[in-house]
GROMACS .gro file of C-alpha atoms in nm:
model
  196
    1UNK     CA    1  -2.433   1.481  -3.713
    2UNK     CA    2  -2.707   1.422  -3.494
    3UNK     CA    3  -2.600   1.226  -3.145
    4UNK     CA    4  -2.733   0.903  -3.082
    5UNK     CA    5  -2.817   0.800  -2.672
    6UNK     CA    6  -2.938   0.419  -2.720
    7UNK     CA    7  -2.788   0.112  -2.643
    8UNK     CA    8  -2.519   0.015  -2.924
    9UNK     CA    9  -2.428  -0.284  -2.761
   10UNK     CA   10  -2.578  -0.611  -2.754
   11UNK     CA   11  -2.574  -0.863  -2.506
   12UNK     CA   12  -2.585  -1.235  -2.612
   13UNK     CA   13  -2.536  -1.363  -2.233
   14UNK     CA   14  -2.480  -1.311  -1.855
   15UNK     CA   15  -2.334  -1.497  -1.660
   16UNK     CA   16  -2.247  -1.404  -1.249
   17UNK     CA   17  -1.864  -1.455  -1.169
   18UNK     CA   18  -1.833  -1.307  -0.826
   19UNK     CA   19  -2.044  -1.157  -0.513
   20UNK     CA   20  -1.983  -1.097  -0.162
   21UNK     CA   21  -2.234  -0.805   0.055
   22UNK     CA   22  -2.044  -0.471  -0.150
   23UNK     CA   23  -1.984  -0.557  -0.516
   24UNK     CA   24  -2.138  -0.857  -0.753
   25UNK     CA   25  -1.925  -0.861  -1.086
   26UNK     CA   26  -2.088  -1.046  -1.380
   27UNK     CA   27  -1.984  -1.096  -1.773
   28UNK     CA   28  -2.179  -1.026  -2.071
   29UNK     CA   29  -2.114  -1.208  -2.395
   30UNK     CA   30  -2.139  -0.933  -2.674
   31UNK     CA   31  -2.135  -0.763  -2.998
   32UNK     CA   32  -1.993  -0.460  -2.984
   33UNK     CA   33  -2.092  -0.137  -3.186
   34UNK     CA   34  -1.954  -0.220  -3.470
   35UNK     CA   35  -2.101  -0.621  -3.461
   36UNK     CA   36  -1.786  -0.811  -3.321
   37UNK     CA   37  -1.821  -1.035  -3.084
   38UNK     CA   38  -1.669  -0.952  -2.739
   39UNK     CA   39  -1.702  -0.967  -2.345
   40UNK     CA   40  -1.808  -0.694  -2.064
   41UNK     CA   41  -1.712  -0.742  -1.748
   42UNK     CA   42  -1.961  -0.470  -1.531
   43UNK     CA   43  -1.884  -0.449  -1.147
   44UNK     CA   44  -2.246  -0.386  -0.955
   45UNK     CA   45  -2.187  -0.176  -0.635
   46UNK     CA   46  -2.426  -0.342  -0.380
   47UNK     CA   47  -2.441  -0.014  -0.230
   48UNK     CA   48  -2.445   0.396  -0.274
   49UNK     CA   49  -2.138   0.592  -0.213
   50UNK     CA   50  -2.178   0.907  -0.034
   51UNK     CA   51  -1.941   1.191   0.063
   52UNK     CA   52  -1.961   1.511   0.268
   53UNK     CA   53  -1.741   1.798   0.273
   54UNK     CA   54  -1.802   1.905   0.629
   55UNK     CA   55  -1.694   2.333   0.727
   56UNK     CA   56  -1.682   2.373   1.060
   57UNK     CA   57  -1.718   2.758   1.205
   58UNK     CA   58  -1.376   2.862   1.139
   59UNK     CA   59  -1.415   2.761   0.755
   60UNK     CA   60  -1.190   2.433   0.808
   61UNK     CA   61  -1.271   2.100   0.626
   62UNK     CA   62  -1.221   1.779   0.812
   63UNK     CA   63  -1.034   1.506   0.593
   64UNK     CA   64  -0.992   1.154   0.679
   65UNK     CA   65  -0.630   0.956   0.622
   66UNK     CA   66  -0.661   0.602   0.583
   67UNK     CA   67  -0.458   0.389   0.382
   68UNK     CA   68  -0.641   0.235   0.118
   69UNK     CA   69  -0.638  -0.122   0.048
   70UNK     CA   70  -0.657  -0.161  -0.369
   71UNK     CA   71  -0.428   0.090  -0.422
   72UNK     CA   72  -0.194  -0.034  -0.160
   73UNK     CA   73  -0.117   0.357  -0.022
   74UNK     CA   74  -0.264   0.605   0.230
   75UNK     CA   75  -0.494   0.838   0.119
   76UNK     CA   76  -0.632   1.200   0.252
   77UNK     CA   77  -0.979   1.209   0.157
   78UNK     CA   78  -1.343   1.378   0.289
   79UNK     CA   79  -1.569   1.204   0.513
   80UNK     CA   80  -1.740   0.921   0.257
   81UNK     CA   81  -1.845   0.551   0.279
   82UNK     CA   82  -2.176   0.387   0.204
   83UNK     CA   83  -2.501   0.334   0.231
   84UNK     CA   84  -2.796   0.103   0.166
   85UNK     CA   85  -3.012   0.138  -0.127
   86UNK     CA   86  -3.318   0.201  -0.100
   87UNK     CA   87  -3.228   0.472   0.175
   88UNK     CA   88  -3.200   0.830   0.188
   89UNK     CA   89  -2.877   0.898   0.107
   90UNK     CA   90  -2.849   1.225   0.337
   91UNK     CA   91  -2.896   0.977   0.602
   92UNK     CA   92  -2.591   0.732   0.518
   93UNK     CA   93  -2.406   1.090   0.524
   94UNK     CA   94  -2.497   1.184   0.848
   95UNK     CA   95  -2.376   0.836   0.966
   96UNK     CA   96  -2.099   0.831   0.802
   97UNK     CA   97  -1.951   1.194   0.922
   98UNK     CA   98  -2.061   1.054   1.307
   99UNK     CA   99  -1.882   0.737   1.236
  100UNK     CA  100  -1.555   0.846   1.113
  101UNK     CA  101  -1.543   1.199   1.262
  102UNK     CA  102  -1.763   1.196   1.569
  103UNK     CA  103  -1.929   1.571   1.377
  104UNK     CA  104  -2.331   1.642   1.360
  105UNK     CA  105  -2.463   1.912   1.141
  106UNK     CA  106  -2.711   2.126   1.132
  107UNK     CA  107  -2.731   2.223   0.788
  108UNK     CA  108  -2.685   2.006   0.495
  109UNK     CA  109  -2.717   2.090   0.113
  110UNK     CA  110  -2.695   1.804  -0.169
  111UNK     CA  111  -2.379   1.946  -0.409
  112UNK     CA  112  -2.306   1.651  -0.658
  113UNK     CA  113  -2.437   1.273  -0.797
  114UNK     CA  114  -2.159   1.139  -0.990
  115UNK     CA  115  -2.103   0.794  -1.157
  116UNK     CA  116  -1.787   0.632  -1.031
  117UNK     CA  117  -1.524   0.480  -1.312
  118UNK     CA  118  -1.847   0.413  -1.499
  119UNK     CA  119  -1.696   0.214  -1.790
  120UNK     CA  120  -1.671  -0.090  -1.536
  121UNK     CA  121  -1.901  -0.035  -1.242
  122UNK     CA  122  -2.205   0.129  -1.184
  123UNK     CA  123  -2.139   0.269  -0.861
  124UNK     CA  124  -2.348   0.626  -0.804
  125UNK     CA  125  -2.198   0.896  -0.562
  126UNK     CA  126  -2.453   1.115  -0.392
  127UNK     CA  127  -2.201   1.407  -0.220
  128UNK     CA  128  -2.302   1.680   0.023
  129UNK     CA  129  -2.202   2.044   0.217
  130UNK     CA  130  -2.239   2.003   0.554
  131UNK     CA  131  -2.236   2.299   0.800
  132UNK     CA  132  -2.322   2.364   1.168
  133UNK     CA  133  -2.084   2.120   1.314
  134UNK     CA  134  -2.054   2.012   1.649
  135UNK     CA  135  -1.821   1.813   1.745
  136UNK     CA  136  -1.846   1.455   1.930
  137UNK     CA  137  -1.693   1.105   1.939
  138UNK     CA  138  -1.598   0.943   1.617
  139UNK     CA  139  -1.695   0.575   1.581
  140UNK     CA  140  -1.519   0.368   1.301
  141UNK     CA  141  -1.583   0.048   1.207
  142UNK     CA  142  -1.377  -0.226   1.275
  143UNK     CA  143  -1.191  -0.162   0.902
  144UNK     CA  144  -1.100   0.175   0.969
  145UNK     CA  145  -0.777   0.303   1.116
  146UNK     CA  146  -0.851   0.667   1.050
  147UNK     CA  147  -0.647   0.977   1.107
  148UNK     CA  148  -0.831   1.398   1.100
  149UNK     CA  149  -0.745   1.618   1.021
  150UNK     CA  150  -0.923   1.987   1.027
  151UNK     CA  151  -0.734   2.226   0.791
  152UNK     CA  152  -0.889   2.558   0.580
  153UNK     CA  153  -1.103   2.469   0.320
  154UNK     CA  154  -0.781   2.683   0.072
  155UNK     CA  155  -0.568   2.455   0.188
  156UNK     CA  156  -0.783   2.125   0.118
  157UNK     CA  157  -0.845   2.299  -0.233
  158UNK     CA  158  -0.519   2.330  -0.260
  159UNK     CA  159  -0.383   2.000  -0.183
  160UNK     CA  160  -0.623   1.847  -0.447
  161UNK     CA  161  -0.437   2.150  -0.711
  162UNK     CA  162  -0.068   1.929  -0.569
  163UNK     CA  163  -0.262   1.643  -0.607
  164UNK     CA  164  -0.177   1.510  -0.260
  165UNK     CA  165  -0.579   1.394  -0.235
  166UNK     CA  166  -0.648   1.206  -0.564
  167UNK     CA  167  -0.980   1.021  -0.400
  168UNK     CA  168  -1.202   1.104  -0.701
  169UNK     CA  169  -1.485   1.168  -0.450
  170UNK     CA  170  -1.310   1.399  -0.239
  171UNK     CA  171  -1.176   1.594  -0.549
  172UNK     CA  172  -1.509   1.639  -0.695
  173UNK     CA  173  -1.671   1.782  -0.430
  174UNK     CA  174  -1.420   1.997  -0.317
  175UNK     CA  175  -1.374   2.131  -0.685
  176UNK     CA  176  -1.778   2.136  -0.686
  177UNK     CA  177  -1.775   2.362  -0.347
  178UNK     CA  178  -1.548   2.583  -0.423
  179UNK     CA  179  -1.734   2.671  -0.743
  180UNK     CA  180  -2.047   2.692  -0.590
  181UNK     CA  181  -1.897   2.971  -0.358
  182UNK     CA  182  -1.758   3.142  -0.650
  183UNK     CA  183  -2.067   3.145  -0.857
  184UNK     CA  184  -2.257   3.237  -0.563
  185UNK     CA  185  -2.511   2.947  -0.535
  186UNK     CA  186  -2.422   2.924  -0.115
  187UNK     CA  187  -2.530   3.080   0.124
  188UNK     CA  188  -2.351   3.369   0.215
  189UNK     CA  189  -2.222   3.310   0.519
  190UNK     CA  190  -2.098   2.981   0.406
  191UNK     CA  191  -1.939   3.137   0.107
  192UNK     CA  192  -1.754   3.364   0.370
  193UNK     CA  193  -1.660   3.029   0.571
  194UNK     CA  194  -1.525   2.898   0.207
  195UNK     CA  195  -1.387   3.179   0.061
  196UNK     CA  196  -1.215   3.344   0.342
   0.00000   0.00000   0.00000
């Protein structure tokens, strides 16, 4: 059977619910696929996500502990936050790793654009390698308690194999890394850093 990519859905109505300066959440009135009438409830990200796995010169990652609010439990994650649309989103990276890790690099590569839980939001990911670090003060906002920690980039692979970092961003990209090292799409001294 050939695969159809359109709409299927039809909205009747929209009407807002909720916004504040990160999400706006609004429900459609619908017919579904089949015809039936029904609701969709979308949640509109105000801004981009981004995420960076940084290696530093000794092939370690830097991951960030905070305890996150929604899911009431701490969490061990890469370097990620937001950024304004409209905005490169390298540069929402680079203030993000300054902001919670105090780290600069010289060298970054764009690894992975994901959509985020997108049967209810349309929140985009834009994830990067980072390499070249140097290290300096971190800065986090007001929000953040934030612990580091700098561990080899097997053993931050291998935590998200335990599943002791479930962040979905952090376990794409390290997933996404690692295969890009195996496959041989880095460069090579940065598969060495990655591969050991």
């Amino acid at each position: 059977m050939p695969h159809k990519t359109g709409n299927p859905w039809t909205v009747l109505t929209t009407k807002p619910i909720y916004e504040n300066p990160w999400m706006r959440v609004v429900e459609h009135d619908v017919l579904t696929p089949l015809g039936n009438p029904g609701i969709y409830g979308v949640m509109h990200a105000q801004n981009l996500a981004t995420g960076v796995v940084p290696i530093d010169d000794q092939g370690r990652v830097t991951l960030v502990g905070q305890y996150r609010f929604p899911l009431e439990q701490y969490s061990w994650e890469i370097p990620e936050g937001g950024g304004k649309k409209g905005v490169d989103p390298v540069e929402s990276a680079r203030r993000e790793l300054l902001e919670e890790t105090g780290q600069t690099a010289r060298h970054w590569l764009p690894i992975l654009t994901m959509h985020l839980s997108n049967s209810i939001t349309d929140e985009t990911a834009h994830c990067f390698l980072a390499w070249g670090i140097d290290q300096g003060q971190a800065e986090p906002e007001e929000t953040e308690v934030l612990q580091l920690r700098h561990v080899p980039f097997a053993e931050a692979y291998a935590m998200v194999k335990r599943g002791e970092i479930t962040d979905a961003i952090a376990v794409a990209c390290l997933m996404r890394v690692r295969l890009m090292a195996l496959d041989g799409d880095l460069p090579e001294d940065v598969t060495r850093l990655i591969l050991g």
